[in-house]
CSV table of C-alpha atoms and ligand atoms in Angstrom, one decimal:
chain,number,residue,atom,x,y,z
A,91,UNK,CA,18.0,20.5,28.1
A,92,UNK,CA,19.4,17.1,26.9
A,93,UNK,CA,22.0,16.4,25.0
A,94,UNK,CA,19.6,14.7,21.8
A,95,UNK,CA,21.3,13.3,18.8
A,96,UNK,CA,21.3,14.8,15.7
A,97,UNK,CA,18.1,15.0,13.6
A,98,UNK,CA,17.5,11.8,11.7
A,99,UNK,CA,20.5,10.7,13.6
A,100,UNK,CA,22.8,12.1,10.9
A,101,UNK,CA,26.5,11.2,11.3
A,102,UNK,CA,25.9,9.3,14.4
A,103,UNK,CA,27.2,5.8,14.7
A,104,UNK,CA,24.4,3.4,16.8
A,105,UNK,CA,26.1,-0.1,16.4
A,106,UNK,CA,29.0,-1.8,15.0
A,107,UNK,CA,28.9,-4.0,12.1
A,108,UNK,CA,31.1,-6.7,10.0
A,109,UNK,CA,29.0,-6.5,6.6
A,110,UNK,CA,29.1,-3.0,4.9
A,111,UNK,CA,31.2,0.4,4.8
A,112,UNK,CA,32.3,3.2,3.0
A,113,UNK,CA,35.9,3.0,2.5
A,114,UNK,CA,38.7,6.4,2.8
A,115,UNK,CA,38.3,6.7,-0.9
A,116,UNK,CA,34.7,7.1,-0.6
A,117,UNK,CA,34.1,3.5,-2.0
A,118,UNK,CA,31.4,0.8,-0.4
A,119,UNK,CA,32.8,-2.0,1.0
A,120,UNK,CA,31.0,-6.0,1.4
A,121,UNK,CA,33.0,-7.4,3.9
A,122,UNK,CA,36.1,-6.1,3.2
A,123,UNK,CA,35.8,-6.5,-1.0
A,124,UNK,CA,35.4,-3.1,-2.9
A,125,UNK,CA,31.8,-3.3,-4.5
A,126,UNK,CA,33.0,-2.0,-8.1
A,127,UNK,CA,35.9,-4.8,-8.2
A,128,UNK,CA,33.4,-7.5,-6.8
A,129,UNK,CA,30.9,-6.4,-10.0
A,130,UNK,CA,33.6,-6.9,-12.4
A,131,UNK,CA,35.0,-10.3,-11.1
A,132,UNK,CA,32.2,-12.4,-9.9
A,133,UNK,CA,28.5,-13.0,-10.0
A,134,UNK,CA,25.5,-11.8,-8.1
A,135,UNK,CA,25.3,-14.8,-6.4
A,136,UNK,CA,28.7,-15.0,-5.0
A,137,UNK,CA,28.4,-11.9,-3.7
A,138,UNK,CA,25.0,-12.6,-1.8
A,139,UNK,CA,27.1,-15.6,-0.6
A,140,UNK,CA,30.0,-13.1,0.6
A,141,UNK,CA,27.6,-10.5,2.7
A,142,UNK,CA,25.6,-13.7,3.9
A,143,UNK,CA,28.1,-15.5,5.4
A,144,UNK,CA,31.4,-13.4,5.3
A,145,UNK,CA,33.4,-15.1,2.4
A,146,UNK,CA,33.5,-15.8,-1.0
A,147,UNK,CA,32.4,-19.3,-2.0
A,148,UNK,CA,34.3,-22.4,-2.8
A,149,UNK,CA,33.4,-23.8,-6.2
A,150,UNK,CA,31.1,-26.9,-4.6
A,151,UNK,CA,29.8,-24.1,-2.0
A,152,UNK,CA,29.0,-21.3,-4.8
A,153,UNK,CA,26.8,-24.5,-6.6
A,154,UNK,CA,25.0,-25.3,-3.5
A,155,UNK,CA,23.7,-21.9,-2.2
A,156,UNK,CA,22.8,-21.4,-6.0
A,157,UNK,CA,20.6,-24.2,-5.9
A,158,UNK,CA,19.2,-23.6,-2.8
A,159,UNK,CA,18.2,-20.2,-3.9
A,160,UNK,CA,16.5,-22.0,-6.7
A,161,UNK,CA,14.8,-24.3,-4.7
A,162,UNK,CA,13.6,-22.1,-2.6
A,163,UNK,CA,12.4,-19.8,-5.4
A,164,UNK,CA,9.1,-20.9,-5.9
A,165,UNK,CA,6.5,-19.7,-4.4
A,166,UNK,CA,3.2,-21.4,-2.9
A,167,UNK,CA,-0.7,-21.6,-4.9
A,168,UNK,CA,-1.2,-19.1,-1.7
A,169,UNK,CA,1.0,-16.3,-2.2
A,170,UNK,CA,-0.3,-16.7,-5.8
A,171,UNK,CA,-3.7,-16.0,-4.7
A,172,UNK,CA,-2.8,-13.2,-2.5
A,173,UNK,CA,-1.5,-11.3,-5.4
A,174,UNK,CA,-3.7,-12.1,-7.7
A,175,UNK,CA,-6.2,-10.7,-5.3
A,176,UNK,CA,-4.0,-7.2,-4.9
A,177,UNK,CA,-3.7,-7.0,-8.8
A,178,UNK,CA,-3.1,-3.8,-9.9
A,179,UNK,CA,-2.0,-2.8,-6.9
A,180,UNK,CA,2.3,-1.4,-6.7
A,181,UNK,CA,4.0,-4.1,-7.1
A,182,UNK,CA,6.1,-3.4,-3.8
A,183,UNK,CA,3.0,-3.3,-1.8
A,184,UNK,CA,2.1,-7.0,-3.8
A,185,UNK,CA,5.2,-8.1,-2.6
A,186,UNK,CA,5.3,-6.6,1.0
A,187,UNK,CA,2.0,-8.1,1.7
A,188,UNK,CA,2.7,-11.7,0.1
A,189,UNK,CA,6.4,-11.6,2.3
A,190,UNK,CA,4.2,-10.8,5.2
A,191,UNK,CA,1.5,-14.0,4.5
A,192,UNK,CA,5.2,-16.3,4.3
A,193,UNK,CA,5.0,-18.8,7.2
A,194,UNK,CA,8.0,-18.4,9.4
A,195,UNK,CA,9.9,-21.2,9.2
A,196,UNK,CA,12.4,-20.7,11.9
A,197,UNK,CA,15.5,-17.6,12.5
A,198,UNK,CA,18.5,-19.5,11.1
A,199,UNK,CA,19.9,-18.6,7.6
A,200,UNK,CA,18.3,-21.2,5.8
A,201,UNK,CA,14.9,-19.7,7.0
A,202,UNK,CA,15.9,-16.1,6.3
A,203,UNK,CA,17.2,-16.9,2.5
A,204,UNK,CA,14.1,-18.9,1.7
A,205,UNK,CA,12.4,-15.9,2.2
A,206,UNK,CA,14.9,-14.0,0.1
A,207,UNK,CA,15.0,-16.4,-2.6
A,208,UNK,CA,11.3,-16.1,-3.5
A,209,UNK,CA,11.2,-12.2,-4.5
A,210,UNK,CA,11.5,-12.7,-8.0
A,211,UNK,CA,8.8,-14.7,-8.1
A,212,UNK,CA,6.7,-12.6,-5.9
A,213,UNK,CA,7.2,-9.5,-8.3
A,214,UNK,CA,6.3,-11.6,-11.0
A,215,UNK,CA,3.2,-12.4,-10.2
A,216,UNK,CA,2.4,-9.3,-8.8
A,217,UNK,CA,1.9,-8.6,-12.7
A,218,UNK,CA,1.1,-11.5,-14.6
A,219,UNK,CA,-1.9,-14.0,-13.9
A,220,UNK,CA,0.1,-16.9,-15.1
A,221,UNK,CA,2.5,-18.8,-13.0
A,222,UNK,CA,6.6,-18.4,-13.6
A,223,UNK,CA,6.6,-22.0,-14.6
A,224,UNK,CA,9.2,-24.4,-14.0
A,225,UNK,CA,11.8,-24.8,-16.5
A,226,UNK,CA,13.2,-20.9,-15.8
A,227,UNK,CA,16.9,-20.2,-16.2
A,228,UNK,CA,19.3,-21.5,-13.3
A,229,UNK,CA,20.8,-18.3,-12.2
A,230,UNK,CA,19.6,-15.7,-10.1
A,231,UNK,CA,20.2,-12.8,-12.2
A,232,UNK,CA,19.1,-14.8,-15.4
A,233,UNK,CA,15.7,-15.9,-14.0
A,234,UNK,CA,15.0,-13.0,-12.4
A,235,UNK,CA,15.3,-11.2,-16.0
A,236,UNK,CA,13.4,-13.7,-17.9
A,237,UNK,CA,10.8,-13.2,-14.7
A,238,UNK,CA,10.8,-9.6,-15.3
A,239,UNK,CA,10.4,-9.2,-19.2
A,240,UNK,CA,9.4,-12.8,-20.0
A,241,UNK,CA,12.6,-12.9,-22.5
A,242,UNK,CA,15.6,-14.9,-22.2
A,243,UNK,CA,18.7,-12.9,-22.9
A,244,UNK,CA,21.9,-13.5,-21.7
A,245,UNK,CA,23.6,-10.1,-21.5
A,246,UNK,CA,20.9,-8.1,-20.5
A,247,UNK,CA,20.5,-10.7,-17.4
A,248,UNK,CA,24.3,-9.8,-17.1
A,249,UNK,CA,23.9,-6.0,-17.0
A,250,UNK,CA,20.7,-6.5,-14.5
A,251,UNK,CA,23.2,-8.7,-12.3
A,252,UNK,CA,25.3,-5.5,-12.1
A,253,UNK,CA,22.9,-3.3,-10.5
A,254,UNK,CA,21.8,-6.1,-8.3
A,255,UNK,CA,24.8,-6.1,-7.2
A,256,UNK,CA,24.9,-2.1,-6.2
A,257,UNK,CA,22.2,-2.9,-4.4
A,258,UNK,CA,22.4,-5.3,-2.5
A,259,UNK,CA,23.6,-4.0,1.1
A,260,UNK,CA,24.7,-0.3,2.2
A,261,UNK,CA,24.8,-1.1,6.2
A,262,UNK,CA,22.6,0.8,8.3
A,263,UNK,CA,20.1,2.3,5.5
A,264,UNK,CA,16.9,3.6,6.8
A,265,UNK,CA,15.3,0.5,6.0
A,266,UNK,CA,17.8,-2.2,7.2
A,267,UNK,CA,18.1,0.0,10.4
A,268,UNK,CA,14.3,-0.4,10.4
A,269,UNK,CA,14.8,-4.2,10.0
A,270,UNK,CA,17.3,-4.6,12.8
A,271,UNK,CA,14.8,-2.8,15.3
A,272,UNK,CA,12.3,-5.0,14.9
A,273,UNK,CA,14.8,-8.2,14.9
A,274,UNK,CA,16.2,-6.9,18.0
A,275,UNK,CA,12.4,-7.2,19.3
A,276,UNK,CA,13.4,-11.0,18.9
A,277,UNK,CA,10.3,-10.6,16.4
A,278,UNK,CA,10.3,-13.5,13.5
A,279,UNK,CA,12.2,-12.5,9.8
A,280,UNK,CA,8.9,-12.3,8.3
A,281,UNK,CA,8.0,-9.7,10.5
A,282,UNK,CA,11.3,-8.2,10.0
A,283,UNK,CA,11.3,-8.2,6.1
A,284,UNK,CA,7.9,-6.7,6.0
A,285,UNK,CA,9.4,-3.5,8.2
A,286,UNK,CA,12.4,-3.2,5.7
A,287,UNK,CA,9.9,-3.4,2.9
A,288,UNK,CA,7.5,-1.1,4.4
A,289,UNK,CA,10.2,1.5,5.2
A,290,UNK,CA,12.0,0.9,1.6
A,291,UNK,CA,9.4,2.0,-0.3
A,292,UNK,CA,9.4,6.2,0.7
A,293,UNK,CA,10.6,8.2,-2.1
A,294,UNK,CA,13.2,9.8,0.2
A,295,UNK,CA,14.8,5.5,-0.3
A,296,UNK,CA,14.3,3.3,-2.6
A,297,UNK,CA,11.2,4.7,-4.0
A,298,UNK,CA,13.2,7.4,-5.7
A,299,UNK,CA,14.3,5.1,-8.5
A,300,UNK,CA,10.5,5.2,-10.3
A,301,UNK,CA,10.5,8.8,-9.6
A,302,UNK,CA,13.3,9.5,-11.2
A,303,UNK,CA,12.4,7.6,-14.6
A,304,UNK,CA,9.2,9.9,-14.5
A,305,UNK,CA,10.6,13.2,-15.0
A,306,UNK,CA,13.9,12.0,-17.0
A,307,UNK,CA,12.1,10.8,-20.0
A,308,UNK,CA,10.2,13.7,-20.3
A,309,UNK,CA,12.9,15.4,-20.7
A,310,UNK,CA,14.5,16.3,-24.3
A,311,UNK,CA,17.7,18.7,-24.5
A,312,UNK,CA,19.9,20.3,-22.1
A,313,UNK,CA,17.6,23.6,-22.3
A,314,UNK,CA,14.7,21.2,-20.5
A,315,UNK,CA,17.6,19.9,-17.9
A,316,UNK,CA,18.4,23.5,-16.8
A,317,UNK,CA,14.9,24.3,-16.6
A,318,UNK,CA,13.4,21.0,-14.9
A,319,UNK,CA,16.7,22.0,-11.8
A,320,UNK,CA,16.3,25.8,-12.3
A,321,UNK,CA,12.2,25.3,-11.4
A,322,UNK,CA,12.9,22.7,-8.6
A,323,UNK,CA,15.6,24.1,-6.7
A,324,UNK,CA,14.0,27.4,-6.9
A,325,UNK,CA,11.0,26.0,-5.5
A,326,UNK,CA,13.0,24.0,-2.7
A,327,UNK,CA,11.4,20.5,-4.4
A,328,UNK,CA,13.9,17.4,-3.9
A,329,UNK,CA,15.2,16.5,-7.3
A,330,UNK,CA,15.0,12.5,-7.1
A,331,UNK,CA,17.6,10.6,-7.5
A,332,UNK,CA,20.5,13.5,-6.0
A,333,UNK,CA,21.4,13.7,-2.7
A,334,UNK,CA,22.9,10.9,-0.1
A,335,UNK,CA,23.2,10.9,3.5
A,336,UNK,CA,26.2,9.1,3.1
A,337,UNK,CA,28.1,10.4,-0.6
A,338,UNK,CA,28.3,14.1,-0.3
A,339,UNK,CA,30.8,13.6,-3.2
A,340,UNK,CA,30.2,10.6,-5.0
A,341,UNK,CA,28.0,7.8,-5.0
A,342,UNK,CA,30.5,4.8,-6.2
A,343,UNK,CA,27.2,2.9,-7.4
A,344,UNK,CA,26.0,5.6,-9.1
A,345,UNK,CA,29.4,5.9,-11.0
A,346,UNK,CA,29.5,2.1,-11.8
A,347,UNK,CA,26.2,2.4,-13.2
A,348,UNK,CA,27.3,5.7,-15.2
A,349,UNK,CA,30.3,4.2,-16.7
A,350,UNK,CA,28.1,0.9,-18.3
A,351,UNK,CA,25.9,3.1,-19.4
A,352,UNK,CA,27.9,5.1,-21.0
A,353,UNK,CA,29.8,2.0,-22.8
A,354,UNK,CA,26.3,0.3,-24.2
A,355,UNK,CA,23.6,3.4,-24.7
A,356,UNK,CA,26.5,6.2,-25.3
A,357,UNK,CA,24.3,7.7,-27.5
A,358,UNK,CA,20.8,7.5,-26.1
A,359,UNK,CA,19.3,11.3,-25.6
A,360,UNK,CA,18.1,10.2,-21.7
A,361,UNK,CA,21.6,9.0,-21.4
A,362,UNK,CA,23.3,12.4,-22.8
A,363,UNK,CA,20.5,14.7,-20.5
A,364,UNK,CA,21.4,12.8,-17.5
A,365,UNK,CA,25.3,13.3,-17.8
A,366,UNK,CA,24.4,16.7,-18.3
A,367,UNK,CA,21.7,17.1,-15.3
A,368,UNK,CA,24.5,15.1,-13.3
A,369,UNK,CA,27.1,17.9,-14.4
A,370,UNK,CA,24.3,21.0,-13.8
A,371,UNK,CA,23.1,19.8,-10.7
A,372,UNK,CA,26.3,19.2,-8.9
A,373,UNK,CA,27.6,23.3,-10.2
A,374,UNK,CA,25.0,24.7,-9.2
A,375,UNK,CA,24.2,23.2,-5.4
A,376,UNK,CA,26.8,20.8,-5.1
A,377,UNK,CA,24.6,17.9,-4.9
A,378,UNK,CA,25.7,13.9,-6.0
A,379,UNK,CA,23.8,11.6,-8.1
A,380,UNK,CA,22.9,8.7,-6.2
A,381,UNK,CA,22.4,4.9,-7.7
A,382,UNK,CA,18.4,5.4,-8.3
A,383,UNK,CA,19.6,8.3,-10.4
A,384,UNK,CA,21.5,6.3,-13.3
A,385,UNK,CA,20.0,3.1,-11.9
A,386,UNK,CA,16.6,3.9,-13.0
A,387,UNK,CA,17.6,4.7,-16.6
A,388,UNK,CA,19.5,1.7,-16.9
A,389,UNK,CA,17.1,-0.2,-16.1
A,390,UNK,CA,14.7,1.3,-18.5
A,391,UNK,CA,17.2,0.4,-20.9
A,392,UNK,CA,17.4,-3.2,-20.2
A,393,UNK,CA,13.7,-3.2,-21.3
A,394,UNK,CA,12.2,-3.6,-17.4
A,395,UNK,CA,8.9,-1.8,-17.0
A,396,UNK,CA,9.1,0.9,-14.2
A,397,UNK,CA,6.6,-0.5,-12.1
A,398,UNK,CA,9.6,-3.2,-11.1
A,399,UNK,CA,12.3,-0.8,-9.9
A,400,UNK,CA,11.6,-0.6,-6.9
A,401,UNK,CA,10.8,-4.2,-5.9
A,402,UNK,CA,14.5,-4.9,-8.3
A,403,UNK,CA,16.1,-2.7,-5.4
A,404,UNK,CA,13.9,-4.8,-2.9
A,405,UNK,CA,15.4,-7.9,-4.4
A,406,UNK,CA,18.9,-7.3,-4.3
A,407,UNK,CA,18.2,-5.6,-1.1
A,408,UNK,CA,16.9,-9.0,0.6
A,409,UNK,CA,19.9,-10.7,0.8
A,410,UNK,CA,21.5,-7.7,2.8
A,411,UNK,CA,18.5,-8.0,5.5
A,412,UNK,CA,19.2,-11.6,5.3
A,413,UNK,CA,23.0,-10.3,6.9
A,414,UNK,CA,21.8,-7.7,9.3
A,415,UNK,CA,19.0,-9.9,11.0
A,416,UNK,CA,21.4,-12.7,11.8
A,417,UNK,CA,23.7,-10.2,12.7
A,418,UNK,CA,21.3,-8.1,14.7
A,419,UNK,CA,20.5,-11.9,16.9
A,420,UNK,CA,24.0,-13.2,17.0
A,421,UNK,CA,24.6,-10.0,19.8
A,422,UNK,CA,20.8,-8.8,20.5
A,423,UNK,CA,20.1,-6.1,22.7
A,424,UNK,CA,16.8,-4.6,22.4
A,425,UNK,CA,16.8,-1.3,20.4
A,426,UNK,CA,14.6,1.4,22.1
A,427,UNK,CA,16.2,4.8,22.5
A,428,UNK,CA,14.6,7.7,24.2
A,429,UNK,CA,12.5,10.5,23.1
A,430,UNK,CA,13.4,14.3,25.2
A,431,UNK,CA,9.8,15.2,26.0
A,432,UNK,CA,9.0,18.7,25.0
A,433,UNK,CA,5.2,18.7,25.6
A,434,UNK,CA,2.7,19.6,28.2
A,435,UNK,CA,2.7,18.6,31.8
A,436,UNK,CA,0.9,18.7,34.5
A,437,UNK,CA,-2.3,19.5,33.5
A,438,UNK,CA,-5.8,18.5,35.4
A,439,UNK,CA,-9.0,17.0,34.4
A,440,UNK,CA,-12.2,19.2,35.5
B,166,LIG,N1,17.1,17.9,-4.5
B,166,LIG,C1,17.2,19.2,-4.0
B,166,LIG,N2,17.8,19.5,-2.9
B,166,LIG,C2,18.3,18.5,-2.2
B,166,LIG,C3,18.2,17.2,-2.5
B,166,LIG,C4,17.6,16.9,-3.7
B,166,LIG,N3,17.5,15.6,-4.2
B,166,LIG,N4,18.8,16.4,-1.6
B,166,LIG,C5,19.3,17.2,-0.7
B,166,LIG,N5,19.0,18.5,-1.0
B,166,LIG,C6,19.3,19.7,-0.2
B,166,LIG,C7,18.4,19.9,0.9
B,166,LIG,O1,17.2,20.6,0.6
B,166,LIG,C8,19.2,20.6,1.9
B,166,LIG,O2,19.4,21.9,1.4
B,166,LIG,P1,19.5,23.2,2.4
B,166,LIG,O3,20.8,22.9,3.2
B,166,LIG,O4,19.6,24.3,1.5
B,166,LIG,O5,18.3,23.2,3.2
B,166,LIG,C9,20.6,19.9,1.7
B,166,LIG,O6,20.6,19.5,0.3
B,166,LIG,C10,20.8,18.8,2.6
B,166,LIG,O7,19.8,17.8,2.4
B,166,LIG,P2,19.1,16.9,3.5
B,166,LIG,O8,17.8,16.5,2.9
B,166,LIG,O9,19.2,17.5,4.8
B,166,LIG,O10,20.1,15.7,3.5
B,166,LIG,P3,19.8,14.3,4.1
B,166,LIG,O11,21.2,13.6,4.3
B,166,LIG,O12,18.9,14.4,5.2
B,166,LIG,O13,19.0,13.5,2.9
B,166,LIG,C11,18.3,12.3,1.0
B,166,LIG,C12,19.5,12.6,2.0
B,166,LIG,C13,17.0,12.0,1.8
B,166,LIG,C14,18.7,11.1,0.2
B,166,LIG,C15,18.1,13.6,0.2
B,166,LIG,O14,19.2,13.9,-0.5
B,166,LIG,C16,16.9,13.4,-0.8
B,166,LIG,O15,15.8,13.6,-0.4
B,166,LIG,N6,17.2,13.0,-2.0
B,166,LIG,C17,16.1,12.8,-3.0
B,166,LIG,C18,15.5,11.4,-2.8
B,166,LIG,C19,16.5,10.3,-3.3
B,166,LIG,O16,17.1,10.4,-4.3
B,166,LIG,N7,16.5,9.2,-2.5
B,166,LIG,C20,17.4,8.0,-2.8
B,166,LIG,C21,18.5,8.0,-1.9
B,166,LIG,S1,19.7,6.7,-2.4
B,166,LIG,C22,19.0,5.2,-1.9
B,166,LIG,O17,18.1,5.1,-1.1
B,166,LIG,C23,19.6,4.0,-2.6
């Protein structure tokens, strides 16, 4: 027998990398900045800046990738047709299928954050017939709101920026690892985006954020929380948004989201029953909440519709792909590991 690597290749370490970690204290890291001091100091798009390229900005620097992004936002009378032909499809396939109709234009940065920069207005018109229009709001986190809700508002684009931010690169998650496989195939970014899409979506990633909005708001008192886990851990169902392959603990996102919460929607119901489920789920099987877990309430409270969660994760996501594919090509070596074969041999043909 062969030595195999652990199932799901838990714990095991495939490939170095510059642009995310987990720190001692149990604390994700963007090249080298603590994620909860980087959401409290600067903005969404410095930080997309920082796990791009490996620093923070300059002020003349900081202005010109915001107005590439921008620039680059819009999105071609093509794409526009493409979703409007998948209307009322998930908006994460809308937007998987319109990344993988996007021309490639080439593997340097510039080529990889065009792509990124148009997700916004991909989701958008996922759901609406109209066209963004031109004269949106300058930055990212801003426009993307207004995309999202069709309102303005300055400090709920603020409090969207923060979750963006959470989101926006945990090195090798299932689907950037999926990402980096088919870069190292020397495959195009389009190519590779529509893998980390693909793979994003499962409920056991990022497609746990939706879930978790579905069973939360149902639920009314902390005699309905005990039940709902009671029910589910007795019949061995995953309760979404718990659990992390990483945070056995904590999840640090999930904390950063908890404490805003808690100092703008104190005392919303949802907000009270998920502290408590938070508190009843990790006595009783010692299990974390993860970001999609306050993440998906939060965003409910910024007035986002749930169909958008999920592409919001895929958003903020982007720019983190953006990071591994050029890392992935700036030291390639195809990724192909081996399977043990266990099945039958040497069998005939009559
Ligand atoms: N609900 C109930 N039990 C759970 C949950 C959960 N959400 N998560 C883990 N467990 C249990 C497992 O059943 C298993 O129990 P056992 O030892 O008694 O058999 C034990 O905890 C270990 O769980 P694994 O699934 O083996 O842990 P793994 O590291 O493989 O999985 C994962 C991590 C996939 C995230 C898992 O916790 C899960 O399915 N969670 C729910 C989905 C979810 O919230 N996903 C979002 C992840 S965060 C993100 O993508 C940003």
């Amino acid at each position: 027998m062969v030595d195999l690597a652990p199932k799901g290749l838990e714990g095991v370490y495939v490939d170095t990398t510059e642009i995310a970690t987990t720190d001692k204290t149990g604390n994700l890291v963007y090249r080298g900045y603590r994620v909860i001091d980087l959401a409290d100091k600067t903005s969404f798009e410095d930080i997309a800046y920082l796990v791009v390229y490996g620093s923070i900005p300059d002020a003349d620097k900081s202005r010109a990738f915001s107005s590439f992004l921008r620039e680059n936002a819009q999105i071609s009378e093509e794409s526009g047709k493409i979703a409007g032909i998948m209307k009322g499809r998930p908006v994460i396939d809308v937007l998987r299928t319109v990344v993988s109709s996007l021309k490639p234009e080439g593997v340097n940065t510039d080529a990889l954050l065009s792509i990124a920069a148009k997700f916004p207005e991909i989701i958008h018109s996922a759901a609406n017939s109209s066209p963004a229009g031109s004269k949106l709001p300058e930055a990212y986190p801003d426009r993307f709101y207004y995309l999202l809700t069709g309102k303005e508002d300055r400090n709920k684009a603020r409090l969207l920026e923060k979750i963006l931010i959470m989101y926006m690169e945990h090195e090798f998650n299932a689907s950037t690892f999926a990402l980096r496989v088919t870069a190292s195939t020397m495959a195009d970014p389009v190519c590779a985006f529509t893998t980390a899409l693909a793979t994003l979506k499962g409920p056991l990633h990022g497609g746990a954020n939706s879930a978790v909005l579905k069973f939360l708001l149902g639920i009314k008192n902390r005699d309905e929380v005990k039940r709902y886990v009671d029910s589910a851990l007795e019949k061995k169902e995953k309760i979404m948004g718990f659990g992390h392959r990483v945070y056995k603990d904590k999840d640090p996102r999930a904390q950063y989201i908890k404490k805003i919460l808690l100092e703008n929607f104190r005392d919303n119901p949802a907000v009270q029953n998920a502290v408590y489920m938070e508190e009843y789920i990790w006595n009783k099987k010692a299990l974390a909440a993860n970001v999609d877990f306050y993440g998906a309430l939060y965003m409910h409270l910024l007035g986002i519709d749930e169909k958008f969660y999920l592409p919001i994760f895929a958003a903020a996501r982007a720019f983190g792909w953006v990071a591994h594919y050029s890392e992935q090509m700036s030291n390639n070596k195809l990724i192909r590991p081996l399977a043990h074969y266990v099945g039958k041999m040497d069998l005939t043909l009559r």
